[in-house]
Coordinates of C-alpha atoms and ligand atoms in Angstrom, one line a residue:
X1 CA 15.0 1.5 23.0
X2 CA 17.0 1.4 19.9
X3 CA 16.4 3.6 16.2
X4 CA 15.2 1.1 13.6
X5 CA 13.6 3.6 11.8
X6 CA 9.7 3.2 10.9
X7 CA 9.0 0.5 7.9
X8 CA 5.6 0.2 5.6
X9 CA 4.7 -2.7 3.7
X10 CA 3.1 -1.3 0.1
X11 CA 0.7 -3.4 -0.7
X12 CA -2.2 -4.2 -3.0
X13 CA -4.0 -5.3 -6.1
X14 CA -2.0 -6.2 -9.2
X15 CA -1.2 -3.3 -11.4
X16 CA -2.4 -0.6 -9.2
X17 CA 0.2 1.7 -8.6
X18 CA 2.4 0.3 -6.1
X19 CA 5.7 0.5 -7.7
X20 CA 4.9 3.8 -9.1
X21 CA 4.2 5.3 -5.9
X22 CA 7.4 3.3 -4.4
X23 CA 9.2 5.4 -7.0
X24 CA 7.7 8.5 -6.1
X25 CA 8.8 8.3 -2.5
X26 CA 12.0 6.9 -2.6
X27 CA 13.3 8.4 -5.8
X28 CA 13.9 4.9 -7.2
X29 CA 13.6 3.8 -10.6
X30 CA 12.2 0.6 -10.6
X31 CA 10.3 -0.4 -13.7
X32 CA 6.7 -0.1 -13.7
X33 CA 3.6 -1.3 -15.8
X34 CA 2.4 -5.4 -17.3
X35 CA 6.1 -5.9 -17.9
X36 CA 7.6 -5.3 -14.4
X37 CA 8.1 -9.3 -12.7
X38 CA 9.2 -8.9 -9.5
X39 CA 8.8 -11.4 -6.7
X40 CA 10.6 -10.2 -4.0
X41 CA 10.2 -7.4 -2.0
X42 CA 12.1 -3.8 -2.7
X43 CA 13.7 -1.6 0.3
X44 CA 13.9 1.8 0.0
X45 CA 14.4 4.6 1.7
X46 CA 12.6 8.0 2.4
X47 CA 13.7 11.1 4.3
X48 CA 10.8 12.7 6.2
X49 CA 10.9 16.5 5.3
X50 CA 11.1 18.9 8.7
X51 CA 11.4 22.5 8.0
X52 CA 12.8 22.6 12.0
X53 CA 15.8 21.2 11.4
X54 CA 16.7 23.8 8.5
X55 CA 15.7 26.7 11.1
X56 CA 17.5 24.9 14.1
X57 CA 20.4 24.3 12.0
X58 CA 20.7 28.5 11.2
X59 CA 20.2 29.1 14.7
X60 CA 23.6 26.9 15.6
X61 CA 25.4 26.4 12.9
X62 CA 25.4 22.6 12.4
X63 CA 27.4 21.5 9.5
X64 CA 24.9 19.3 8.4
X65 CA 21.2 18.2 8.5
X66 CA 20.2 15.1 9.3
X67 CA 16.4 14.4 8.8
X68 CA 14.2 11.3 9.9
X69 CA 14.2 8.2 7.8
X70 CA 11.5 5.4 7.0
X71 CA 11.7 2.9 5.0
X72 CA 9.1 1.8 2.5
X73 CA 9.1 -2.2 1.3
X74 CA 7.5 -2.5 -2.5
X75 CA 5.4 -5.7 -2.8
X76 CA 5.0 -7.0 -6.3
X77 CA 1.8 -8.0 -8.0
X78 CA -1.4 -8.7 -6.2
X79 CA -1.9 -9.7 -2.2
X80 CA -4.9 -11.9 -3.6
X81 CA -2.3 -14.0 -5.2
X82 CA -0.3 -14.7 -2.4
X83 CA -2.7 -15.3 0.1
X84 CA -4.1 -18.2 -2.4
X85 CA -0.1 -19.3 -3.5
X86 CA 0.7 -21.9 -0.7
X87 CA 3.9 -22.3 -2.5
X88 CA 5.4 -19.1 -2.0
X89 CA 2.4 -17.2 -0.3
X90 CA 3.6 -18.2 3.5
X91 CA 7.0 -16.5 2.8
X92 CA 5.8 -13.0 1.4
X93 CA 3.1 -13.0 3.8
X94 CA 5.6 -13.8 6.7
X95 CA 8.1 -10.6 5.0
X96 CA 4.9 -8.2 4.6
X97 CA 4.1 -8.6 8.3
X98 CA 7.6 -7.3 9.7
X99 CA 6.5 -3.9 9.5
X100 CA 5.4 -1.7 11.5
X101 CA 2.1 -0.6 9.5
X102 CA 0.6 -1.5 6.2
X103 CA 0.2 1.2 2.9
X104 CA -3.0 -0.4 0.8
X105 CA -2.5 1.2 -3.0
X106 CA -5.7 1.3 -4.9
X107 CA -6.6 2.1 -8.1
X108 CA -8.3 5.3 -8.3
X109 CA -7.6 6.8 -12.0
X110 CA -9.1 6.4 -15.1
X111 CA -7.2 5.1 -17.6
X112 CA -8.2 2.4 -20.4
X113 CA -5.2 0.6 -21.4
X114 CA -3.7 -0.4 -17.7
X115 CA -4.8 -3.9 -17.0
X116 CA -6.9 -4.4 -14.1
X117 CA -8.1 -7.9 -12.3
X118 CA -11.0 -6.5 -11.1
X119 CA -11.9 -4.7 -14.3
X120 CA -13.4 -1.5 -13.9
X121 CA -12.2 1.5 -11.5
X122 CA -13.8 1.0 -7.8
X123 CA -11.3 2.0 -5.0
X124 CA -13.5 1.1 -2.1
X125 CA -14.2 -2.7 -3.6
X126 CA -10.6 -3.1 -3.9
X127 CA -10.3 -1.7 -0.7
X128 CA -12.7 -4.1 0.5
X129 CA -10.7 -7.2 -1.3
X130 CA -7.6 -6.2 0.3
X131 CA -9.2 -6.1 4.1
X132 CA -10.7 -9.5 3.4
X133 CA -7.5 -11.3 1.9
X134 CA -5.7 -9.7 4.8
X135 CA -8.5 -11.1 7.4
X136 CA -7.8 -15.0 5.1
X137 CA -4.1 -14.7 5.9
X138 CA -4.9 -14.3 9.8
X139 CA -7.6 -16.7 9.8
X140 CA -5.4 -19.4 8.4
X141 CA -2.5 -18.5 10.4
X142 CA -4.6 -18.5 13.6
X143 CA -6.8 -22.0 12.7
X144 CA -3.2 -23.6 11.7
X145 CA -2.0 -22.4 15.8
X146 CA -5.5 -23.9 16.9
X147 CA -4.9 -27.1 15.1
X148 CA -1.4 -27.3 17.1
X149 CA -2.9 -26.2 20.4
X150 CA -5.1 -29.2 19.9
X151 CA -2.7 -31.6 18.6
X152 CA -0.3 -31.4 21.6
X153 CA -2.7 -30.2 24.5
X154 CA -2.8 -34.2 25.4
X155 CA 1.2 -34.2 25.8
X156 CA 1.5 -31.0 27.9
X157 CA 2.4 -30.7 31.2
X158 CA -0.2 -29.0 33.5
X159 CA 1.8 -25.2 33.6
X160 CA 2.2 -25.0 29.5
X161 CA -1.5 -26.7 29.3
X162 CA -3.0 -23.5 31.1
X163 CA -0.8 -21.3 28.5
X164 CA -2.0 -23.0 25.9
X165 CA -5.6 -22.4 26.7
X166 CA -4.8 -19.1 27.5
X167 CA -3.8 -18.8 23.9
X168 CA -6.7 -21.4 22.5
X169 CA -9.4 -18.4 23.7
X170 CA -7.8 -15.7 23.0
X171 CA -7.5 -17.1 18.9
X172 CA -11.2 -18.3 19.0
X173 CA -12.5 -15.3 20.0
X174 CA -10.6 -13.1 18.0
X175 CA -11.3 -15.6 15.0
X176 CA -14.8 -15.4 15.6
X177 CA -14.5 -11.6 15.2
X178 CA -12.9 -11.6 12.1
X179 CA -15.0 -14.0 10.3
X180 CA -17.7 -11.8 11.1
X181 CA -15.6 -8.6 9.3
X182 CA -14.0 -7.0 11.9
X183 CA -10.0 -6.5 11.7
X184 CA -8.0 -7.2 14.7
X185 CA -7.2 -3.3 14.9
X186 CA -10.5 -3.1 15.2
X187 CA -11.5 -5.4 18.0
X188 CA -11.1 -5.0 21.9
X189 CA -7.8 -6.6 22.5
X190 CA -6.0 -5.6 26.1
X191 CA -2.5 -5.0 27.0
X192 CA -1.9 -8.6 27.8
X193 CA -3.2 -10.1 25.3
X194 CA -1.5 -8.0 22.7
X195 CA 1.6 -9.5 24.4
X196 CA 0.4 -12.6 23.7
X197 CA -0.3 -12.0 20.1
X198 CA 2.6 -10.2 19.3
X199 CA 4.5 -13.3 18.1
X200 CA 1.9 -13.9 15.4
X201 CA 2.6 -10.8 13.8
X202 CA -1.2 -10.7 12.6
X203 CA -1.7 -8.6 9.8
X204 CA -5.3 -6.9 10.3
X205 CA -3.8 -5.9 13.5
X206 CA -1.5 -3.7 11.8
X207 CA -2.4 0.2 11.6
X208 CA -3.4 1.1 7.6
X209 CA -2.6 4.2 5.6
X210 CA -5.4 3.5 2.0
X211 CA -3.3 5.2 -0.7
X212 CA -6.1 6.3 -3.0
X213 CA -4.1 6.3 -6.7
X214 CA -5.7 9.3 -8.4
X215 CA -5.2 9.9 -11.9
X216 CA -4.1 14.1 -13.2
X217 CA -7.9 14.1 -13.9
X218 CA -8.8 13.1 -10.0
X219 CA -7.0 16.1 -8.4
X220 CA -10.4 18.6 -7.9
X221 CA -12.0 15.2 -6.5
X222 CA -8.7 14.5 -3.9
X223 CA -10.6 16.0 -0.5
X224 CA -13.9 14.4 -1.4
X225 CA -12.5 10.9 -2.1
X226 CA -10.8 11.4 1.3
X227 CA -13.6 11.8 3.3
X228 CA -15.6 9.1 1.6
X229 CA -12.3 6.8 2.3
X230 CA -12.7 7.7 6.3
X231 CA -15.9 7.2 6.6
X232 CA -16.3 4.0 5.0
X233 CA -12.9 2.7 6.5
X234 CA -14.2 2.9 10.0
X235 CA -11.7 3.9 13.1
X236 CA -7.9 3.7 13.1
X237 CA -7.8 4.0 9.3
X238 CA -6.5 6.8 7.4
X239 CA -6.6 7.6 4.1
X240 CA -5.3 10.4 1.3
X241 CA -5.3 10.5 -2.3
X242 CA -2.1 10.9 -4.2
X243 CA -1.6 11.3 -7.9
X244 CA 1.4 8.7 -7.9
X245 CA 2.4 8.9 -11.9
X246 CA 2.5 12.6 -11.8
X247 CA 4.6 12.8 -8.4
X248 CA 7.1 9.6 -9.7
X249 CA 7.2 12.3 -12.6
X250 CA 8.2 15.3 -10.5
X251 CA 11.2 13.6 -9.0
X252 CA 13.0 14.6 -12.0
X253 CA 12.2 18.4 -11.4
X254 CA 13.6 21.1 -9.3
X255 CA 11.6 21.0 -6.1
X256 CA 10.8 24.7 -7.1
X257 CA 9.9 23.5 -10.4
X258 CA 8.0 20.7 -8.9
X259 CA 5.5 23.3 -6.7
X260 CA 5.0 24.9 -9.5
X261 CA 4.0 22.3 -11.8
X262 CA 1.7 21.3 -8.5
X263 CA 0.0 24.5 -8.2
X264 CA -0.7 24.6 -12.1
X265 CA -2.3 21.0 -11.4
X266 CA -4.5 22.8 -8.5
X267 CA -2.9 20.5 -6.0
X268 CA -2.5 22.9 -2.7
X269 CA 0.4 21.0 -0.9
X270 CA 2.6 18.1 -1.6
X271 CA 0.5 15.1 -1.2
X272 CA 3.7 12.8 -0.8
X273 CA 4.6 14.7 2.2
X274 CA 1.1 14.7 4.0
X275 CA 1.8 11.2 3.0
X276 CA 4.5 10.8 5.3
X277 CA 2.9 12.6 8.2
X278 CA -0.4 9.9 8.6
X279 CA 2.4 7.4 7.9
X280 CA 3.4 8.6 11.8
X281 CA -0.3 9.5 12.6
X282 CA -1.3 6.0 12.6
X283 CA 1.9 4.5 13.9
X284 CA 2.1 6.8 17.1
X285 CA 5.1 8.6 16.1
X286 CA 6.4 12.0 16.4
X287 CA 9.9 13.4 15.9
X288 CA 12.0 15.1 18.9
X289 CA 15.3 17.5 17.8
X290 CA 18.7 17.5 18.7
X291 CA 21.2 20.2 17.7
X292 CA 24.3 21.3 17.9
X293 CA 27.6 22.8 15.4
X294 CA 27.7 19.2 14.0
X295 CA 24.2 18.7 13.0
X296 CA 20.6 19.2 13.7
X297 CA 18.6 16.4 13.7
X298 CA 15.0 14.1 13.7
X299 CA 14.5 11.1 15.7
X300 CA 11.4 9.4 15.8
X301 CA 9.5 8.6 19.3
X302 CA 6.6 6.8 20.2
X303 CA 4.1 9.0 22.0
X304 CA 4.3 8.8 25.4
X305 CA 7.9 7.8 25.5
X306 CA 10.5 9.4 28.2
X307 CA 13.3 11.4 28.0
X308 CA 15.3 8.6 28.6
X309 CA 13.7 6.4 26.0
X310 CA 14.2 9.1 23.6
X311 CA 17.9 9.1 25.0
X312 CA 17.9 5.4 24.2
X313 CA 16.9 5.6 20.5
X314 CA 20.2 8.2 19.9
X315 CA 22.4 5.6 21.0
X316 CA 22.1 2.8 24.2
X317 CA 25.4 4.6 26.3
X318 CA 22.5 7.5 26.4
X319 CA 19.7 5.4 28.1
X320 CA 21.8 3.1 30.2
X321 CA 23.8 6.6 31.7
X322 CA 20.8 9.3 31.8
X323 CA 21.7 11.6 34.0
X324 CA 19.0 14.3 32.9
X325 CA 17.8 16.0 29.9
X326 CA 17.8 20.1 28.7
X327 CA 15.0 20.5 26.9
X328 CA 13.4 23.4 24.9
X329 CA 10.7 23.8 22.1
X330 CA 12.6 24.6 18.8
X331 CA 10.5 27.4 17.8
X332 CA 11.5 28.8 21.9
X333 CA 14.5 28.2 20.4
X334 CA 14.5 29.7 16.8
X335 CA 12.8 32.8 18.8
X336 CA 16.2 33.3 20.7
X337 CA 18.5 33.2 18.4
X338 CA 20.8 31.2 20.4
X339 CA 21.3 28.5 22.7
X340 CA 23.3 30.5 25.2
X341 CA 20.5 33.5 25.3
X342 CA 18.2 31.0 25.6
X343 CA 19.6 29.5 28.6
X344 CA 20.0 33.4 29.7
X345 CA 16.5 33.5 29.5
X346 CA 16.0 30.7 31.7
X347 CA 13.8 28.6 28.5
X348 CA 15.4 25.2 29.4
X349 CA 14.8 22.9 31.0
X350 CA 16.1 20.2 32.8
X351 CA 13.8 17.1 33.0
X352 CA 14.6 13.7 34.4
X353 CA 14.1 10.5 33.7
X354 CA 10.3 10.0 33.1
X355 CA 9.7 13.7 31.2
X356 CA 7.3 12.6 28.0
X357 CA 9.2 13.9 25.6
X358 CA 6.7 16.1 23.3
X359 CA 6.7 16.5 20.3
X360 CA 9.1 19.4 18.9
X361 CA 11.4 18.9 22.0
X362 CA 14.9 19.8 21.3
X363 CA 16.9 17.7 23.9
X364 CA 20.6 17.7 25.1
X365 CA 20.8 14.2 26.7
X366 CA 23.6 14.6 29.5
X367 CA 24.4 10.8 30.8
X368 CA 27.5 9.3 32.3
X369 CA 29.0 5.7 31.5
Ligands
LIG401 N1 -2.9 7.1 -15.7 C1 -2.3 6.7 -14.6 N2 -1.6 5.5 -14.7 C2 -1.0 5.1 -13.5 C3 -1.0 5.8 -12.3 N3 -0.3 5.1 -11.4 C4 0.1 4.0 -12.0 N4 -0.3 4.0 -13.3 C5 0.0 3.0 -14.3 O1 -0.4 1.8 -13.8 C6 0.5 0.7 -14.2 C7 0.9 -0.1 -13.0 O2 1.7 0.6 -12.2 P1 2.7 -0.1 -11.2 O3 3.3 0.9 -10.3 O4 3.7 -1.0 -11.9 O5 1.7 -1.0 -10.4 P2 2.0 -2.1 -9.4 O6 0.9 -2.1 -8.4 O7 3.4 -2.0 -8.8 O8 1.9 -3.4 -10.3 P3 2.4 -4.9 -9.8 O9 3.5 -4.8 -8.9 O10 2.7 -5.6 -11.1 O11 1.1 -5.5 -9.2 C8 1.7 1.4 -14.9 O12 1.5 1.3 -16.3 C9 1.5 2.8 -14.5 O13 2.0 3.7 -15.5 C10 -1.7 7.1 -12.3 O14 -1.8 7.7 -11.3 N5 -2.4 7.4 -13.5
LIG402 MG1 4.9 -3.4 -8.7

């Protein structure tokens, strides 16, 4: 296991709010409105808030705090466009689908003079158009795979023909499934043949975090546009509403300054960071700890992963040499005072090998090369 952090395609209908929320995460300044013509895709970075590592980092003194990272890709103008363009459509689809999950933007504020391709304000049929352009992208990637399976199954030899069938059902049924409305995340798909798919890098199979972009005036409707999001998005999905202009806004205030001018909106908590926790709800993720007089720190972790996968995404010495792990909750921790009473206290740990590391898990990996 290695540490590429977490990355999220932003994507969506022209002119809804993508680069303004990319701004808002990232604290980026890309231009934003009619004028902005981008075509490629913009990298950015965001650190993922823990209040842990702040109180871990009191506890033992670490010169410095090192939070988790993920990284957010901005895709310009509309997905319809690209899964039309044959020109360059293949290659922005092929960069939007190396990600590990999928942010839809849609246009949930009221507001005259911004330039819509659908015209009027509807969130759940833009929703809607984005789920079906997504499902036309995988379709044609899947019949142009058929149409090869076809092409060559005459040349084969018997061992790759079998594969190829293999692969020939799995893609028709799954096709079939699609065409009738149902994304690949969606659909019963087994271990195997997930393997199997995984080279396709299909994008309805791709977990989905619906970015509802509400307007100033949207904030007392936030919870109830929520719900109506999870309910009419079906399992796996998640959704929240986030006031994107304002919060691009507030990256030029005091983060005191900024609660305040979010309280006086009625917002109750920061919608970017709730943001950032579904982006790990619907990618499995969780954060473990480490701590020490250099620095306290976030890693993410796939739930279920083992203390010595968890050792593997600090660094690869870790993994190969895992001797054993120390482990103790941070708030166990925090409660102590101290690393050395807590060990008095006889609060940690030592796991091996195939501990699932939980989340909130301060380890000390001890490992031998
Ligand atoms: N009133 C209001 N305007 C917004 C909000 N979010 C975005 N806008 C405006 O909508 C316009 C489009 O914003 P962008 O962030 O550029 O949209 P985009 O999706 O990146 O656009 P393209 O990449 O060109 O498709 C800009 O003029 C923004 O100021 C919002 O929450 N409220
Ligand atoms: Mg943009």
């Amino acid at each position: 296991m290695s540490n590429p952090f977490l990355r999220f395609s932003i994507i969506g209908l022209a002119q809804s709010g993508k680069t303004t929320l990319f701004n808002a995460l990232t604290g980026t300044r890309l231009p934003t409105g009619p004028g902005a013509v981008a075509r490629e895709p913009h990298p950015g970075i965001t650190k993922v808030p823990d209040q842990r590592l702040e109180a871990l980092a009191k506890v033992c003194r670490s010169r410095k705090i090192v939070p988790a990272e993920v990284e957010f890709l901005d895709f310009p103008g509309s997905l319809k466009g690209y899964t039309r363009d044959k020109g360059s459509g293949a290659g922005y689809l092929t960069d939007l689908a190396q990600v590990d999950a999928l942010v839809f933007v849609v246009r949930a504020f009221s507001q005259d003079n911004v330039a819509h391709e659908l015209g009027s304000v509807d969130p759940w049929r833009d929703l809607e158009t984005i789920e079906f352009e997504l499902a036309f992208a995988d379709i044609m990637l899947m019949d142009r795979r058929l149409e090869r399976i076809r092409d060559s199954a005459g040349k084969a030899k018997p061992q790759e023909r079998e594969a190829m069938e293999k692969d020939r059902t799995l893609l028709s049924r799954l096709k079939e499934g699609l065409e009738k409305g149902t994304p690949l995340r969606a659909q019963e798909i087994n271990e195997q043949e997930e393997r199997l798919l995984r080279v396709y890098q299909l994008l309805t199979s791709k977990p989905v975090l619906a970015v509802l972009n509400i307007g100033e005036e949207g904030i007392d409707r936030a919870p109830d546009l929520e719900l109506e999001a999870r309910q009419r998005l079906g399992a796996g999905l998640e959704a929240v509403a986030v006031p994107c202009q304002t919060e691009m806004e507030m990256n030029e205030l005091e983060p005191a300054e900024a609660d305040e001018f979010r309280a006086s909106l009625g917002l109750q908590s920061r919608p970017l960071q709730r943001l950032l926790q579904l982006c790990h709800t619907i990618t499995n993720r969780f954060h473990f700890l480490t701590t020490g007089p250099d620095e306290s720190r976030a890693w993410p972790l796939v739930r279920g992963a083992t203390a010595q996968q968890a050792a593997g995404v600090i660094h690869t010495d870790l993994e190969r040499g895992f001797i054993r792990a120390e482990v103790i909750n941070w708030e166990d921790l925090v409660r102590c005072g101290s690393l050395v009473e807590a060990r008095k206290r006889g609060l940690i740990r030592a796991e091996g090998k195939a501990y699932r590391v939980q989340d909130g898990d301060v380890l000390n990996v001890l490992f031998h090369v």
